[in-house]
Short mmCIF file of C-alpha atoms in Angstrom, two decimals:
data_model
loop_
_atom_site.label_atom_id
_atom_site.label_comp_id
_atom_site.label_asym_id
_atom_site.label_seq_id
_atom_site.Cartn_x
_atom_site.Cartn_y
_atom_site.Cartn_z
CA MET A 11 -74.99 38.17 15.54
CA LEU A 12 -71.48 39.58 15.18
CA LEU A 13 -71.55 43.38 15.20
CA GLN A 14 -69.00 45.64 13.59
CA ARG A 15 -67.97 49.20 14.47
CA ASN A 16 -67.46 51.87 11.85
CA LYS A 17 -64.83 54.59 11.96
CA LEU A 18 -66.98 56.75 14.26
CA GLY A 19 -67.33 53.93 16.76
CA SER A 20 -71.05 53.33 16.25
CA VAL A 21 -72.35 49.82 15.97
CA ARG A 22 -73.76 48.63 12.63
CA PRO A 23 -74.94 45.19 11.49
CA PRO A 24 -72.72 43.21 9.11
CA LYS A 25 -73.38 43.43 5.39
CA ARG A 26 -75.71 40.75 4.10
CA CYS A 27 -74.92 39.07 0.80
CA ARG A 28 -77.61 39.97 -1.69
CA SER A 29 -79.35 36.92 -3.01
CA ASP A 30 -80.31 36.68 -6.66
CA MET A 31 -83.94 36.41 -5.55
CA ASP A 32 -83.90 39.47 -3.23
CA ASN A 33 -84.98 41.95 -5.89
CA ILE A 34 -88.03 40.04 -7.08
CA SER A 35 -91.41 41.65 -6.56
CA THR A 36 -93.70 39.18 -4.83
CA SER A 37 -96.85 41.25 -5.20
CA ASP A 38 -97.48 40.57 -8.88
CA ILE A 39 -96.09 37.06 -9.40
CA VAL A 40 -98.00 33.81 -8.83
CA ILE A 41 -96.62 30.29 -9.19
CA ILE A 42 -99.13 27.48 -9.69
CA ASN A 43 -98.75 23.87 -10.74
CA GLY A 44 -100.71 20.84 -11.84
CA ASN A 45 -100.39 17.25 -10.67
CA SER A 46 -97.40 16.29 -12.80
CA HIS A 47 -94.53 17.37 -10.50
CA PRO A 48 -95.63 19.25 -7.34
CA ASP A 49 -92.27 18.62 -5.64
CA LEU A 50 -90.38 20.54 -8.33
CA ALA A 51 -92.89 23.40 -8.16
CA ASN A 52 -92.47 23.64 -4.38
CA MET A 53 -88.68 23.66 -4.68
CA VAL A 54 -88.77 26.44 -7.28
CA ALA A 55 -91.17 28.52 -5.17
CA GLU A 56 -89.02 27.98 -2.07
CA ARG A 57 -85.86 29.09 -3.88
CA MET A 58 -87.64 32.26 -4.96
CA GLY A 59 -88.99 32.96 -1.49
CA LEU A 60 -92.57 32.62 -2.66
CA LYS A 61 -95.47 30.44 -1.64
CA ASN A 62 -97.13 28.16 -4.15
CA GLY A 63 -100.35 29.74 -5.45
CA GLY A 64 -103.70 28.31 -4.50
CA CYS A 65 -104.59 26.13 -7.49
CA SER A 66 -106.46 22.85 -7.20
CA VAL A 67 -106.50 20.42 -10.13
CA PHE A 68 -108.56 17.25 -9.86
CA HIS A 69 -110.55 14.83 -12.00
CA LYS A 70 -114.22 14.01 -11.88
CA SER A 71 -115.54 10.46 -11.97
CA ASN A 72 -115.75 10.66 -15.77
CA ARG A 73 -112.06 11.73 -15.90
CA GLU A 74 -112.80 15.34 -16.87
CA THR A 75 -110.24 17.81 -15.51
CA ILE A 76 -111.40 20.52 -13.10
CA VAL A 77 -109.23 23.54 -12.23
CA GLU A 78 -109.99 25.85 -9.32
CA ILE A 79 -107.77 28.90 -8.63
CA SER A 80 -108.46 30.31 -5.17
CA ASP A 81 -106.19 33.39 -5.33
CA SER A 82 -106.76 36.41 -7.54
CA VAL A 83 -104.64 36.47 -10.70
CA ARG A 84 -105.99 39.69 -12.24
CA GLY A 85 -103.15 41.79 -13.61
CA LYS A 86 -100.47 39.37 -12.33
CA ASP A 87 -97.71 37.35 -13.97
CA ILE A 88 -98.58 33.65 -13.74
CA TYR A 89 -95.99 30.88 -13.95
CA ILE A 90 -97.51 27.43 -14.46
CA ILE A 91 -95.07 24.62 -13.64
CA GLN A 92 -96.22 21.47 -15.40
CA THR A 93 -93.92 18.84 -16.86
CA GLY A 94 -94.53 15.77 -18.99
CA THR A 95 -94.74 12.34 -17.37
CA LYS A 96 -96.04 8.91 -18.35
CA ASP A 97 -99.54 10.39 -18.10
CA ALA A 98 -98.78 12.87 -20.88
CA ASN A 99 -102.33 13.45 -22.09
CA ASN A 100 -103.63 14.43 -18.64
CA ASN A 101 -100.56 16.61 -18.11
CA ILE A 102 -101.33 18.51 -21.31
CA MET A 103 -105.03 18.97 -20.55
CA GLU A 104 -104.26 20.23 -17.04
CA LEU A 105 -101.80 22.76 -18.47
CA LEU A 106 -104.19 23.99 -21.15
CA ILE A 107 -107.10 24.37 -18.73
CA MET A 108 -104.97 26.16 -16.13
CA ALA A 109 -103.66 28.55 -18.79
CA TYR A 110 -107.15 29.25 -20.14
CA ALA A 111 -108.50 29.78 -16.61
CA CYS A 112 -105.80 32.39 -15.98
CA LYS A 113 -106.46 34.01 -19.35
CA THR A 114 -110.19 34.39 -18.68
CA SER A 115 -109.35 35.73 -15.19
CA SER A 116 -107.46 38.66 -16.74
CA ALA A 117 -103.91 37.61 -15.90
CA ARG A 118 -101.29 39.97 -17.32
CA SER A 119 -98.99 37.22 -18.63
CA ILE A 120 -99.05 33.43 -18.46
CA VAL A 121 -95.73 31.60 -18.70
CA GLY A 122 -95.72 27.84 -19.10
CA VAL A 123 -92.76 26.24 -17.31
CA ILE A 124 -92.54 22.81 -18.96
CA PRO A 125 -89.20 21.17 -18.08
CA TYR A 126 -89.98 18.17 -20.30
CA LEU A 127 -92.23 18.94 -23.26
CA PRO A 128 -94.48 15.94 -24.05
CA TYR A 129 -94.62 14.66 -27.64
CA SER A 130 -91.30 16.35 -28.40
CA LYS A 131 -90.06 13.18 -30.12
CA GLN A 132 -92.95 13.39 -32.60
CA CYS A 133 -91.49 16.42 -34.36
CA LYS A 134 -91.02 14.83 -37.78
CA MET A 135 -93.39 13.43 -40.36
CA ARG A 136 -93.44 9.63 -40.28
CA LYS A 137 -95.43 7.57 -42.76
CA ARG A 138 -99.07 8.70 -42.75
CA GLY A 139 -98.85 10.32 -39.33
CA CYS A 140 -98.50 13.98 -38.45
CA ILE A 141 -96.17 16.35 -36.60
CA VAL A 142 -97.78 16.21 -33.17
CA SER A 143 -95.38 18.78 -31.67
CA LYS A 144 -96.78 21.39 -34.05
CA LEU A 145 -100.34 20.58 -32.98
CA LEU A 146 -99.37 20.80 -29.31
CA ALA A 147 -97.68 24.16 -29.87
CA LYS A 148 -100.82 25.55 -31.51
CA MET A 149 -102.97 24.34 -28.62
CA MET A 150 -100.68 25.95 -26.05
CA CYS A 151 -100.66 29.29 -27.88
CA THR A 152 -104.45 29.23 -28.22
CA SER A 153 -104.98 28.42 -24.54
CA GLY A 154 -103.44 31.75 -23.51
CA LEU A 155 -99.77 31.00 -22.82
CA THR A 156 -97.58 34.00 -23.62
CA HIS A 157 -94.16 32.44 -23.02
CA ILE A 158 -92.66 28.94 -22.69
CA ILE A 159 -89.72 27.84 -20.53
CA THR A 160 -88.54 24.33 -21.27
CA MET A 161 -85.34 22.32 -21.08
CA ASP A 162 -83.32 20.32 -23.62
CA LEU A 163 -85.88 19.86 -26.37
CA HIS A 164 -85.45 16.70 -28.40
CA GLN A 165 -84.93 18.93 -31.44
CA LYS A 166 -84.20 22.64 -31.09
CA GLU A 167 -86.27 23.31 -34.21
CA ILE A 168 -89.43 22.63 -32.17
CA GLN A 169 -89.15 26.24 -30.96
CA GLY A 170 -90.22 27.32 -34.44
CA PHE A 171 -93.61 25.62 -33.99
CA PHE A 172 -94.61 28.19 -31.37
CA ASP A 173 -95.92 31.68 -32.10
CA ILE A 174 -94.71 32.84 -28.67
CA PRO A 175 -91.20 33.17 -27.18
CA VAL A 176 -89.57 29.89 -26.11
CA ASP A 177 -86.55 29.63 -23.81
CA ASN A 178 -84.88 26.24 -24.18
CA LEU A 179 -82.69 25.92 -21.08
CA ARG A 180 -79.69 23.57 -20.92
CA ALA A 181 -78.99 20.99 -18.24
CA SER A 182 -75.50 20.22 -19.56
CA PRO A 183 -73.66 22.43 -16.98
CA PHE A 184 -75.16 20.32 -14.17
CA LEU A 185 -74.25 17.05 -15.89
CA LEU A 186 -70.73 18.26 -16.72
CA GLN A 187 -70.23 19.28 -13.10
CA TYR A 188 -71.40 15.84 -11.97
CA ILE A 189 -68.85 14.17 -14.25
CA GLN A 190 -66.02 16.31 -12.90
CA GLU A 191 -66.94 15.99 -9.23
CA SER A 192 -68.59 12.58 -8.84
CA ILE A 193 -66.91 10.23 -11.33
CA PRO A 194 -63.53 9.10 -9.99
CA ASP A 195 -60.69 9.43 -12.49
CA TYR A 196 -62.97 10.98 -15.09
CA ARG A 197 -59.88 11.94 -17.11
CA ASN A 198 -59.72 8.27 -18.11
CA SER A 199 -63.21 8.49 -19.60
CA VAL A 200 -64.54 8.51 -23.12
CA ILE A 201 -67.85 10.11 -24.13
CA VAL A 202 -70.03 7.65 -26.03
CA ALA A 203 -72.86 8.38 -28.47
CA ARG A 204 -75.15 5.37 -28.55
CA ASN A 205 -76.12 6.20 -32.14
CA PRO A 206 -74.93 8.68 -34.77
CA GLY A 207 -77.91 10.95 -34.03
CA VAL A 208 -76.47 11.77 -30.59
CA ALA A 209 -72.95 12.34 -31.91
CA LYS A 210 -73.26 16.16 -31.86
CA LYS A 211 -74.30 16.24 -28.22
CA ALA A 212 -71.60 13.72 -27.27
CA ASN A 213 -68.99 15.73 -29.18
CA SER A 214 -69.99 18.87 -27.26
CA TYR A 215 -69.45 17.07 -23.94
CA ALA A 216 -66.13 15.63 -25.14
CA GLU A 217 -64.82 19.05 -26.20
CA ARG A 218 -65.78 20.69 -22.92
CA LEU A 219 -64.18 17.94 -20.84
CA ARG A 220 -61.19 17.43 -23.18
CA LEU A 221 -62.03 13.76 -23.53
CA GLY A 222 -62.15 11.27 -26.37
CA LEU A 223 -65.28 10.38 -28.35
CA ALA A 224 -66.74 7.03 -29.40
CA VAL A 225 -69.82 6.40 -31.54
CA ILE A 226 -71.86 3.21 -31.67
CA HIS A 227 -73.01 2.55 -35.21
CA GLY A 228 -75.54 0.03 -36.48
CA GLU A 229 -78.89 -1.36 -35.43
CA GLN A 230 -80.08 -4.46 -33.67
CA LYS A 231 -83.46 -4.54 -35.35
CA GLU A 232 -85.23 -3.21 -38.38
CA ALA A 233 -85.85 0.52 -38.26
CA GLU A 234 -89.38 1.84 -38.20
CA SER A 235 -88.88 3.56 -41.54
CA ASP A 236 -88.06 0.19 -43.15
CA GLU A 237 -91.21 -1.60 -42.07
CA VAL A 238 -93.54 -2.84 -44.78
CA ASP A 239 -96.12 -0.21 -45.57
CA GLY A 240 -98.81 0.28 -48.19
CA ARG A 241 -96.82 3.11 -49.71
CA TYR A 242 -94.26 0.60 -50.94
CA SER A 243 -96.77 -0.94 -53.35
CA PRO A 244 -95.33 -0.72 -56.88
CA PRO A 245 -96.99 1.48 -59.50
CA PRO A 246 -99.06 -0.27 -62.19
CA THR A 247 -97.13 -1.32 -65.28
CA ARG A 248 -98.40 -0.63 -68.76
CA ASN A 249 -97.58 -2.44 -71.95
CA SER A 250 -97.66 0.70 -73.97
CA THR A 251 -95.53 3.68 -73.12
CA PRO A 252 -97.22 7.09 -73.13
CA GLN A 253 -96.65 9.35 -76.09
CA HIS A 254 -94.46 12.35 -75.43
CA ALA A 255 -93.60 15.34 -77.47
CA PRO A 256 -90.69 14.74 -79.84
CA ILE A 257 -87.28 15.42 -78.34
CA SER A 258 -84.62 17.17 -80.36
CA SER A 259 -81.44 15.28 -81.16
CA SER A 260 -79.32 17.62 -79.01
CA ASN A 261 -81.51 17.12 -75.93
CA ARG A 262 -81.81 13.37 -76.57
CA GLN A 263 -78.09 12.95 -75.98
CA ARG A 264 -78.45 14.47 -72.47
CA THR A 265 -81.66 12.65 -71.51
CA THR A 266 -81.74 9.26 -69.82
CA SER A 267 -84.91 7.20 -70.10
CA VAL A 268 -86.04 4.60 -67.59
CA SER A 269 -87.54 1.60 -69.29
CA VAL A 270 -88.85 -0.15 -66.14
CA GLY A 271 -91.11 2.57 -64.78
CA VAL A 272 -90.44 4.31 -61.47
CA PRO A 273 -87.14 3.06 -60.01
CA GLU A 274 -87.19 1.55 -56.53
CA HIS A 275 -85.34 2.92 -53.52
CA ILE A 276 -82.33 0.82 -52.64
CA CYS A 277 -83.00 -1.08 -49.40
CA LYS A 278 -81.08 0.04 -46.33
CA VAL A 279 -78.74 -2.61 -44.99
CA LYS A 280 -78.09 -1.87 -41.34
CA PRO A 281 -74.81 -3.33 -40.10
CA PRO A 282 -74.57 -4.99 -36.69
CA LEU A 283 -73.61 -2.85 -33.71
CA THR A 284 -70.02 -1.66 -33.94
CA ILE A 285 -68.02 0.90 -31.96
CA VAL A 286 -66.06 3.63 -33.69
CA GLY A 287 -63.45 4.60 -31.11
CA ASP A 288 -61.41 3.01 -28.33
CA VAL A 289 -63.10 2.19 -25.01
CA ASN A 290 -60.76 -0.56 -23.80
CA GLY A 291 -59.81 0.07 -20.17
CA ARG A 292 -61.72 3.36 -20.14
CA ILE A 293 -64.78 4.72 -18.34
CA ALA A 294 -67.61 4.95 -20.87
CA ILE A 295 -70.07 7.83 -20.40
CA MET A 296 -73.16 7.73 -22.61
CA VAL A 297 -75.05 11.02 -22.94
CA ASP A 298 -78.53 11.68 -24.29
CA ASP A 299 -81.48 14.01 -23.76
CA LEU A 300 -84.04 11.36 -22.74
CA ILE A 301 -84.06 7.89 -21.19
CA ASP A 302 -87.39 6.19 -21.78
CA ASP A 303 -87.27 2.68 -23.25
CA VAL A 304 -83.85 1.47 -22.17
CA GLN A 305 -83.31 -1.55 -24.43
CA ALA A 306 -81.02 0.48 -26.72
CA PHE A 307 -78.97 1.71 -23.74
CA VAL A 308 -78.65 -1.82 -22.36
CA ALA A 309 -77.55 -3.21 -25.73
CA ALA A 310 -75.00 -0.42 -26.08
CA ALA A 311 -73.70 -1.05 -22.55
CA GLU A 312 -73.28 -4.76 -23.25
CA MET A 313 -71.25 -3.95 -26.36
CA LEU A 314 -69.11 -1.46 -24.44
CA LYS A 315 -68.46 -4.09 -21.77
CA GLU A 316 -67.46 -6.63 -24.41
CA ASN A 317 -65.00 -4.11 -25.82
CA GLY A 318 -63.25 -3.62 -22.49
CA ALA A 319 -64.98 -0.64 -20.84
CA CYS A 320 -64.25 -0.81 -17.10
CA LYS A 321 -67.24 1.29 -16.00
CA ILE A 322 -70.34 2.53 -17.77
CA TYR A 323 -72.35 5.64 -16.91
CA VAL A 324 -75.49 6.98 -18.58
CA LEU A 325 -76.29 10.70 -18.27
CA ALA A 326 -79.48 12.30 -19.55
CA THR A 327 -81.63 15.34 -18.86
CA HIS A 328 -85.01 13.62 -18.73
CA GLY A 329 -85.55 10.29 -16.99
CA LEU A 330 -88.95 9.04 -18.09
CA LEU A 331 -87.99 5.37 -17.48
CA SER A 332 -91.19 3.79 -18.77
CA SER A 333 -92.41 0.20 -18.43
CA ASP A 334 -89.87 -2.17 -16.83
CA ALA A 335 -86.91 0.16 -17.38
CA PRO A 336 -85.76 0.06 -13.71
CA ARG A 337 -85.52 -3.74 -13.76
CA LEU A 338 -83.64 -3.80 -17.06
CA LEU A 339 -81.21 -1.15 -15.85
CA ASP A 340 -80.64 -2.97 -12.57
CA GLU A 341 -79.76 -6.17 -14.44
CA SER A 342 -77.61 -4.42 -17.05
CA PRO A 343 -73.85 -3.80 -16.94
CA ILE A 344 -74.52 -0.06 -16.51
CA ASP A 345 -72.97 1.13 -13.23
CA GLU A 346 -74.89 4.39 -12.79
CA ILE A 347 -77.74 6.31 -14.41
CA VAL A 348 -77.77 10.06 -13.77
CA VAL A 349 -80.82 12.17 -14.66
CA THR A 350 -82.24 15.50 -13.56
CA ASN A 351 -85.53 16.01 -11.72
CA THR A 352 -87.40 17.46 -14.71
CA ILE A 353 -89.60 14.35 -14.45
CA PRO A 354 -90.56 12.67 -11.15
CA HIS A 355 -88.98 9.22 -10.83
CA GLU A 356 -88.99 8.44 -7.12
CA ILE A 357 -90.71 5.09 -7.65
CA GLN A 358 -88.12 4.07 -10.23
CA LYS A 359 -85.33 4.97 -7.81
CA LEU A 360 -86.79 2.57 -5.27
CA GLN A 361 -86.76 -0.18 -7.90
CA CYS A 362 -83.22 0.52 -9.13
CA HIS A 363 -80.46 1.71 -6.81
CA LYS A 364 -78.29 2.80 -9.76
CA ILE A 365 -80.44 5.86 -10.55
CA LYS A 366 -79.09 9.20 -9.27
CA THR A 367 -80.85 12.57 -9.45
CA ILE A 368 -79.53 16.10 -10.04
CA ASP A 369 -81.69 19.01 -8.87
CA ILE A 370 -82.19 21.72 -11.53
CA SER A 371 -84.78 23.80 -9.65
CA ILE A 372 -82.25 26.62 -9.19
CA LEU A 373 -81.96 27.02 -12.97
CA ILE A 374 -85.73 27.24 -13.41
CA ALA A 375 -86.01 29.71 -10.53
CA GLU A 376 -83.32 31.92 -12.04
CA ALA A 377 -85.01 31.82 -15.45
CA ILE A 378 -88.33 32.88 -13.89
CA ARG A 379 -86.62 35.68 -11.96
CA ARG A 380 -84.91 37.04 -15.08
CA ILE A 381 -88.07 36.92 -17.18
CA HIS A 382 -90.13 38.57 -14.46
CA ASN A 383 -87.57 41.35 -13.96
CA LYS A 384 -87.13 41.74 -17.73
CA GLU A 385 -83.45 40.86 -17.53
CA SER A 386 -81.40 39.25 -20.26
CA MET A 387 -81.43 35.46 -20.47
CA SER A 388 -78.08 35.32 -22.24
CA TYR A 389 -76.22 34.52 -19.01
CA LEU A 390 -78.02 31.17 -18.84
CA PHE A 391 -76.91 30.39 -22.41
CA ARG A 392 -73.28 31.45 -22.17
CA ASN A 393 -70.84 29.20 -24.06
CA VAL A 394 -73.75 27.37 -25.69
CA THR A 395 -72.97 26.11 -29.20
CA LEU A 396 -75.08 24.74 -32.03
CA GLU A 397 -74.23 21.18 -30.98
CA ASP A 398 -75.74 21.60 -27.48
#
């Protein structure tokens, strides 16, 4: 070690740079995890200078979930790292049981660290279904969770389903940095929204990078909302019209009557896929929050290639990559798929060499540190706009 001398000539050690994690109290914080993403939990614990708490989660022969916590959690702050994967139902049950076990063991606070929230796409009423995200939020609050840390929710309004604080972290700084440092000649790029629903997110990326924007409009197949359903059955027609109270002559002039009963909704006519914007000779960068079924991404990439895009990148926060997604991506004209490690996808990376991973464990560790030390979270949301 290099030693320095002060003005009096005595030897003193060099100043050590204070780490962001130096001032965290390790006596009253416990990090535990389920089976969804142990690698991410270990990386977060290592960045914070902590050891992973002794929690064992396993399944009996009848598939019931058993949770055993070996360390004492009484009066401590518990952080449960559990993300959503293809086995979403087991991931949820493990989280709920771990939270309830900590609650009944007199933990002071229980924070659920859920980088990818399962069922987040089911946040709207569709046909005769239900809003599953609301149900999941109620279950989490009832289980004993006192705080939620998640990342890039499918819809920001999901935070309103919870009766506890929710911190929705952003992965966009990591993805923006990747574009600037790892995509050659990124100034010749154009940010692409694969459908109008992603246009706000794509516009946010384009404004931050000072790049152009293109939007793919249209559908390849019939939308789910247009499928034939029993609710489209017409109302019964009657030969005789019901008797109404007499209408005055002045009101009659401003009243329009419908002689054919309840009018029908005009059918949606979805145009074929078209691109609004110029991608000829440019690098096309598609951005989204989740990559799961990749048929839409592949179809969009094929259209971009036909319109002259020289390279095609896909960037997303969550890489679920279900079913045969790796094979379809490997055979597609997409040059590179970049996702974060909110969801484990090591097997998919072995099947498709185009998949790259960005580590976001440092962001989760910093969020845990700030919450534990009761510091402001605003630094992690600086320059965030409504479109993000």
